[in-house]
Amino acid sequence: MGSLFSILVCLSIAFPVALLAAVYLEEFAPKNRFTDFIEVNINNLAAVPSIVFGLLGLGVLLAVFGLPRSTPLVGGITLSLMTLPTIIIAARASLKAVPPSIREAALAMGASRMQTTMHHTVPLALPGTLSGTIIGLAQALGETAPLILIGMVAFVNTIPGTPMDPAASLPVQIYIWAESAERGFVEKVSACIMVLLFFLIFMNLGAQLIRHKFEKKWN
Amino acid sequence: MNKIEAKNVDVYYGAKQALFDINMDIEANKVTALIGPSGCGKSTFLRCLNRMNDVIDICKVSGVVKINDYDINQKDTDVVRLREKVGMIFQKPNPFPKTIYENISYGPEIHGIAQSKSEMDNIVEESLRKAALWEEVKDRIHEPGTGLSGGQQQRLCIARTISIKPEVILMDEPCSALDPIATAQIEELIDELRKEHTIIIVTHSMSQAARVSQNTGFFHLGKLIEVGSTDKIFKNPTQQQTQDYITGRFG
Ligand SMILES: Nc1ncnc2c1ncn2[C@@H]1O[C@H](COP(=O)(O)OP(=O)(O)O)[C@@H](O)[C@H]1O
Ligand SMILES: [Mg+2]
């Protein structure tokens, strides 16, 4: 449950923000030094080790905003910072793949730039963006380092009712249990890993399905 | 009467000048053909008439283009209204990846032309009929427009354009991706459309220009060399370059 809430929080923050950022950069922003600079930095951010995001979560969310420790809310926000660049890159790639002839067709019909983007470009880029998002989320689901830092480590065996309650997440659980020397934990760790793997396979399958179902063949 | 008057139009792509001081009048309800070797600026000139060059960042247009005596190159010109009045057909058919019906209903929808579903149905049918496509697709108007043949797709694009009743239709080599039969169908259609619209067609085929147009302009290296009635341009041009081009000596 801890993982689920984290991922939901992550999705609901990262997806809209990333989509808007990608649409702005790809469709509206003028090409100049400033946007080049942003572009380079997005690519850099995607390569930053996750532990750095964990530190950021610790420093900013917990210390500055005083959000409660070890909650999926904080975990989700941290993870969404981490997945943001991945999703932006996926969304921009899908927006780029929409042929210019479609934009021209809409513009020539007297659609404004906003209408062209909202009615044609974004819907056509959505499947690609979604599968990129799921892959980003799957990556976030397996992340341990940032979560340890923000304290999603306590062994919490109650199922959290809201994202504001403390909770444990799967990868962190595995990490802790694998550390413990006692025999009984071997099975628990295995079970945990299986659950995590199952989720990851499931999500990647979902991404593939979306991609195949909606992929447009441009002639 | 002149529908369009272009005066001293210069176009630059970055530092490269693509059009030099173009002056051209275009008559209403006639087909005007623009011919010339490729790269001479025909498409560029066409795109000046509905400000599609705005889309290209590096493209700078100067001069006056008057449509119905109104200069469309002013800062406060509403390009949405302009493109509602001046439609465009592209070289490669570019239907939206949506159904045939949605392709045509899109224009009336964004411009708020149809008040009801039945009115929209009428517009769709009428546009398809005028584009000589209705009989072929009436049983499958809710299937994707991209599933049609090339010629049908181009007629779908024409139907989409006339759905909002533009006064002027710009066509940029509309038949260059089509086979001879589809080309003949489009040419027939162009002659029909000129009753209600003013048409400007770019073509690299001189025989096509001779078949469909009443007036012809000959471009070369970014300059308008000669313009006049199609008859005169083809039978009795005043410029040596025009003569050379139409007799196939270069280009
Ligand atoms: N988007 C563009 N960017 C830069 N140069 C362009 C662009 N479009 C056209 N040009 C240049 O402008 C000139 C005229 O092109 P165009 O109007 O397409 O010619 P035509 O339609 O007669 O073949 C060509 O030299 C071409 O290289
Ligand atoms: Mg051209």
Tab-separated table of C-alpha atoms in Angstrom, chain B:
chain	number	residue	atom	x	y	z
B	1	MET	CA	-12.613	42.586	-60.220
B	2	ASN	CA	-9.398	41.820	-58.341
B	3	LYS	CA	-9.831	39.571	-55.364
B	4	ILE	CA	-6.214	39.737	-54.312
B	5	GLU	CA	-3.563	42.367	-54.935
B	6	ALA	CA	0.036	41.772	-53.936
B	7	LYS	CA	2.328	44.801	-53.962
B	8	ASN	CA	6.093	44.822	-53.499
B	9	VAL	CA	6.161	41.523	-51.658
B	10	ASP	CA	9.617	40.434	-50.491
B	11	VAL	CA	10.205	37.256	-48.510
B	12	TYR	CA	13.347	36.223	-46.666
B	13	TYR	CA	14.231	32.908	-45.075
B	14	GLY	CA	16.841	34.112	-42.621
B	15	ALA	CA	19.365	35.965	-44.758
B	16	LYS	CA	18.279	34.286	-47.971
B	17	GLN	CA	15.789	36.212	-50.094
B	18	ALA	CA	13.194	33.889	-51.623
B	19	LEU	CA	10.864	36.411	-53.311
B	20	PHE	CA	11.828	39.704	-54.954
B	21	ASP	CA	9.325	42.517	-55.253
B	22	ILE	CA	6.312	40.521	-56.373
B	23	ASN	CA	3.395	42.487	-57.791
B	24	MET	CA	0.428	40.438	-58.831
B	25	ASP	CA	-3.326	40.854	-59.134
B	26	ILE	CA	-5.611	37.875	-58.909
B	27	GLU	CA	-9.094	37.925	-60.367
B	28	ALA	CA	-12.136	36.663	-58.506
B	29	ASN	CA	-13.780	33.397	-59.553
B	30	LYS	CA	-10.989	32.460	-61.869
B	31	VAL	CA	-8.295	29.834	-61.574
B	32	THR	CA	-4.838	31.353	-61.476
B	33	ALA	CA	-1.937	28.967	-62.019
B	34	LEU	CA	1.557	29.640	-60.706
B	35	ILE	CA	4.238	27.870	-62.710
B	36	GLY	CA	8.017	27.843	-62.706
B	37	PRO	CA	10.996	25.608	-61.976
B	38	SER	CA	11.097	24.144	-58.481
B	39	GLY	CA	12.618	26.312	-55.782
B	40	CYS	CA	11.544	29.507	-57.568
B	41	GLY	CA	9.224	30.573	-54.742
B	42	LYS	CA	5.760	29.480	-55.895
B	43	SER	CA	4.852	27.843	-52.582
B	44	THR	CA	6.369	30.722	-50.672
B	45	PHE	CA	4.176	33.195	-52.546
B	46	LEU	CA	1.093	31.029	-52.037
B	47	ARG	CA	1.754	30.888	-48.300
B	48	CYS	CA	1.914	34.694	-48.198
B	49	LEU	CA	-1.757	34.764	-49.100
B	50	ASN	CA	-2.972	33.060	-45.919
B	51	ARG	CA	0.001	34.002	-43.752
B	52	MET	CA	1.117	30.394	-43.387
B	53	ASN	CA	4.674	31.696	-43.510
B	54	ASP	CA	4.043	33.003	-39.969
B	55	VAL	CA	4.542	29.438	-38.802
B	56	ILE	CA	8.151	29.393	-40.002
B	57	ASP	CA	10.275	31.254	-37.455
B	58	ILE	CA	12.983	32.415	-39.843
B	59	CYS	CA	10.555	33.578	-42.518
B	60	LYS	CA	10.048	37.346	-42.866
B	61	VAL	CA	7.465	38.797	-45.238
B	62	SER	CA	7.229	42.455	-46.235
B	63	GLY	CA	4.999	44.312	-48.657
B	64	VAL	CA	1.259	44.572	-49.010
B	65	VAL	CA	-1.159	41.742	-49.721
B	66	LYS	CA	-4.710	42.976	-50.077
B	67	ILE	CA	-7.639	40.607	-50.070
B	68	ASN	CA	-10.982	42.306	-50.746
B	69	ASP	CA	-8.993	45.517	-50.488
B	70	TYR	CA	-7.894	44.754	-46.918
B	71	ASP	CA	-4.181	44.482	-46.156
B	72	ILE	CA	-3.649	41.142	-44.433
B	73	ASN	CA	-0.060	41.880	-43.439
B	74	GLN	CA	-1.050	44.337	-40.729
B	75	LYS	CA	-0.025	43.596	-37.160
B	76	ASP	CA	-3.583	43.326	-35.880
B	77	THR	CA	-4.900	41.111	-38.687
B	78	ASP	CA	-6.808	38.199	-37.202
B	79	VAL	CA	-5.132	35.218	-38.904
B	80	VAL	CA	-7.858	32.879	-37.704
B	81	ARG	CA	-10.462	34.928	-39.603
B	82	LEU	CA	-8.101	35.233	-42.551
B	83	ARG	CA	-7.623	31.475	-42.834
B	84	GLU	CA	-11.337	30.965	-42.500
B	85	LYS	CA	-11.658	33.057	-45.691
B	86	VAL	CA	-8.572	31.675	-47.422
B	87	GLY	CA	-8.372	27.879	-47.337
B	88	MET	CA	-5.423	25.760	-48.371
B	89	ILE	CA	-4.831	22.358	-49.967
B	90	PHE	CA	-1.369	20.848	-49.592
B	91	GLN	CA	0.877	18.860	-51.837
B	92	LYS	CA	0.507	15.679	-49.815
B	93	PRO	CA	-3.054	14.888	-48.707
B	94	ASN	CA	-3.147	15.522	-44.958
B	95	PRO	CA	-6.463	14.391	-43.509
B	96	PHE	CA	-6.669	14.335	-39.714
B	97	PRO	CA	-6.309	10.803	-38.312
B	98	LYS	CA	-10.014	10.877	-37.481
B	99	THR	CA	-13.193	9.773	-39.223
B	100	ILE	CA	-14.288	11.223	-42.547
B	101	TYR	CA	-17.146	12.975	-40.771
B	102	GLU	CA	-14.897	14.495	-38.100
B	103	ASN	CA	-12.445	15.679	-40.730
B	104	ILE	CA	-15.136	17.819	-42.290
B	105	SER	CA	-17.017	18.833	-39.156
B	106	TYR	CA	-13.846	20.199	-37.545
B	107	GLY	CA	-13.813	23.528	-39.386
B	108	PRO	CA	-17.517	24.365	-38.884
B	109	GLU	CA	-17.117	23.311	-35.264
B	110	ILE	CA	-14.231	25.602	-34.331
B	111	HIS	CA	-15.777	28.493	-36.228
B	112	GLY	CA	-19.214	27.872	-34.716
B	113	ILE	CA	-20.921	27.587	-38.102
B	114	ALA	CA	-23.389	24.771	-37.408
B	115	GLN	CA	-26.063	25.308	-34.759
B	116	SER	CA	-27.283	21.720	-34.512
B	117	LYS	CA	-26.343	18.138	-35.268
B	118	SER	CA	-28.607	18.009	-38.316
B	119	GLU	CA	-27.161	21.224	-39.665
B	120	MET	CA	-23.694	19.722	-39.246
B	121	ASP	CA	-24.811	16.556	-41.036
B	122	ASN	CA	-25.984	18.738	-43.919
B	123	ILE	CA	-22.708	20.622	-44.095
B	124	VAL	CA	-20.758	17.357	-44.128
B	125	GLU	CA	-22.901	15.883	-46.899
B	126	GLU	CA	-22.909	19.064	-48.968
B	127	SER	CA	-19.131	19.459	-48.678
B	128	LEU	CA	-18.545	15.846	-49.678
B	129	ARG	CA	-20.900	16.231	-52.629
B	130	LYS	CA	-19.181	19.374	-53.827
B	131	ALA	CA	-15.853	17.571	-53.544
B	132	ALA	CA	-17.301	14.735	-55.678
B	133	LEU	CA	-16.635	12.255	-52.900
B	134	TRP	CA	-20.077	11.663	-51.410
B	135	GLU	CA	-21.094	8.713	-53.586
B	136	GLU	CA	-17.861	6.885	-52.800
B	137	VAL	CA	-17.904	7.306	-49.035
B	138	LYS	CA	-21.525	7.816	-47.977
B	139	ASP	CA	-21.668	4.362	-46.376
B	140	ARG	CA	-18.530	4.818	-44.348
B	141	ILE	CA	-18.342	8.427	-43.224
B	142	HIS	CA	-17.646	7.242	-39.680
B	143	GLU	CA	-14.551	5.331	-40.730
B	144	PRO	CA	-11.056	6.841	-40.627
B	145	GLY	CA	-10.263	9.339	-43.367
B	146	THR	CA	-6.732	7.984	-43.521
B	147	GLY	CA	-8.077	4.678	-44.878
B	148	LEU	CA	-9.041	6.272	-48.208
B	149	SER	CA	-6.937	6.178	-51.380
B	150	GLY	CA	-4.616	9.105	-52.126
B	151	GLY	CA	-7.017	10.756	-54.562
B	152	GLN	CA	-9.938	10.304	-52.198
B	153	GLN	CA	-7.884	11.731	-49.331
B	154	GLN	CA	-7.098	14.806	-51.401
B	155	ARG	CA	-10.799	15.270	-52.219
B	156	LEU	CA	-11.526	14.809	-48.524
B	157	CYS	CA	-9.099	17.638	-47.811
B	158	ILE	CA	-10.905	19.752	-50.409
B	159	ALA	CA	-14.236	18.907	-48.776
B	160	ARG	CA	-12.760	19.849	-45.397
B	161	THR	CA	-11.619	23.182	-46.789
B	162	ILE	CA	-14.904	24.109	-48.483
B	163	SER	CA	-16.926	23.137	-45.402
B	164	ILE	CA	-16.322	26.631	-44.031
B	165	LYS	CA	-17.007	28.293	-47.389
B	166	PRO	CA	-13.729	30.134	-47.921
B	167	GLU	CA	-13.693	32.831	-50.600
B	168	VAL	CA	-10.253	31.830	-51.806
B	169	ILE	CA	-8.702	28.362	-52.063
B	170	LEU	CA	-4.941	27.976	-52.346
B	171	MET	CA	-3.664	24.710	-53.784
B	172	ASP	CA	-0.003	23.754	-53.630
B	173	GLU	CA	0.649	21.077	-56.257
B	174	PRO	CA	-2.510	19.233	-55.175
B	175	CYS	CA	-2.069	16.460	-57.734
B	176	SER	CA	1.633	15.775	-57.552
B	177	ALA	CA	1.134	12.738	-55.305
B	178	LEU	CA	-1.780	11.356	-57.354
B	179	ASP	CA	-2.225	9.045	-60.330
B	180	PRO	CA	-3.607	10.357	-63.667
B	181	ILE	CA	-7.207	9.314	-62.999
B	182	ALA	CA	-7.286	10.955	-59.552
B	183	THR	CA	-5.609	13.992	-61.112
B	184	ALA	CA	-8.307	14.250	-63.775
B	185	GLN	CA	-10.997	14.073	-61.073
B	186	ILE	CA	-9.385	16.896	-59.100
B	187	GLU	CA	-8.966	19.027	-62.217
B	188	GLU	CA	-12.644	18.620	-63.050
B	189	LEU	CA	-13.466	19.554	-59.489
B	190	ILE	CA	-11.335	22.701	-59.658
B	191	ASP	CA	-13.309	23.938	-62.629
B	192	GLU	CA	-16.527	23.322	-60.708
B	193	LEU	CA	-15.249	25.067	-57.564
B	194	ARG	CA	-14.334	28.253	-59.357
B	195	LYS	CA	-18.013	29.231	-59.553
B	196	GLU	CA	-17.996	29.875	-55.827
B	197	HIS	CA	-14.342	30.340	-54.983
B	198	THR	CA	-11.282	32.095	-56.297
B	199	ILE	CA	-8.596	29.495	-56.853
B	200	ILE	CA	-4.834	29.800	-57.002
B	201	ILE	CA	-3.010	26.638	-57.911
B	202	VAL	CA	0.705	25.947	-57.917
B	203	THR	CA	1.659	23.298	-60.412
B	204	HIS	CA	4.832	22.024	-61.979
B	205	SER	CA	2.854	20.553	-64.849
B	206	MET	CA	2.419	23.049	-67.666
B	207	SER	CA	-0.253	20.935	-69.293
B	208	GLN	CA	-2.204	21.072	-66.052
B	209	ALA	CA	-1.864	24.846	-65.900
B	210	ALA	CA	-3.098	25.065	-69.493
B	211	ARG	CA	-6.049	22.764	-68.762
B	212	VAL	CA	-7.388	24.234	-65.519
B	213	SER	CA	-6.452	27.904	-65.377
B	214	GLN	CA	-7.665	31.143	-66.917
B	215	ASN	CA	-4.651	33.163	-65.764
B	216	THR	CA	-1.043	32.132	-65.299
B	217	GLY	CA	1.941	33.621	-63.522
B	218	PHE	CA	5.462	32.477	-64.332
B	219	PHE	CA	8.050	32.604	-61.533
B	220	HIS	CA	11.776	32.240	-61.910
B	221	LEU	CA	14.428	32.546	-59.185
B	222	GLY	CA	12.104	34.372	-56.839
B	223	LYS	CA	10.831	36.868	-59.385
B	224	LEU	CA	7.504	37.038	-61.129
B	225	ILE	CA	8.624	37.127	-64.755
B	226	GLU	CA	5.292	37.355	-66.480
B	227	VAL	CA	1.609	37.172	-65.681
B	228	GLY	CA	-1.419	37.207	-67.932
B	229	SER	CA	-4.171	35.115	-69.392
B	230	THR	CA	-3.215	31.473	-69.731
B	231	ASP	CA	-3.856	31.663	-73.445
B	232	LYS	CA	-1.450	34.495	-73.914
B	233	ILE	CA	1.280	33.064	-71.671
B	234	PHE	CA	1.249	29.757	-73.504
B	235	LYS	CA	0.724	30.989	-77.058
B	236	ASN	CA	2.315	34.365	-77.136
B	237	PRO	CA	4.492	35.239	-74.141
B	238	THR	CA	6.281	38.573	-74.150
B	239	GLN	CA	9.320	37.441	-72.153
B	240	GLN	CA	12.050	35.259	-73.618
B	241	GLN	CA	12.408	33.331	-70.303
B	242	THR	CA	8.716	32.413	-70.318
B	243	GLN	CA	9.017	31.274	-73.903
B	244	ASP	CA	12.021	29.120	-73.015
B	245	TYR	CA	10.287	27.574	-70.024
B	246	ILE	CA	7.018	26.665	-71.686
B	247	THR	CA	8.768	25.199	-74.686
B	248	GLY	CA	10.774	23.076	-72.275
B	249	ARG	CA	14.162	24.565	-72.977
B	250	PHE	CA	14.941	24.835	-69.265
B	251	GLY	CA	13.379	24.165	-65.885
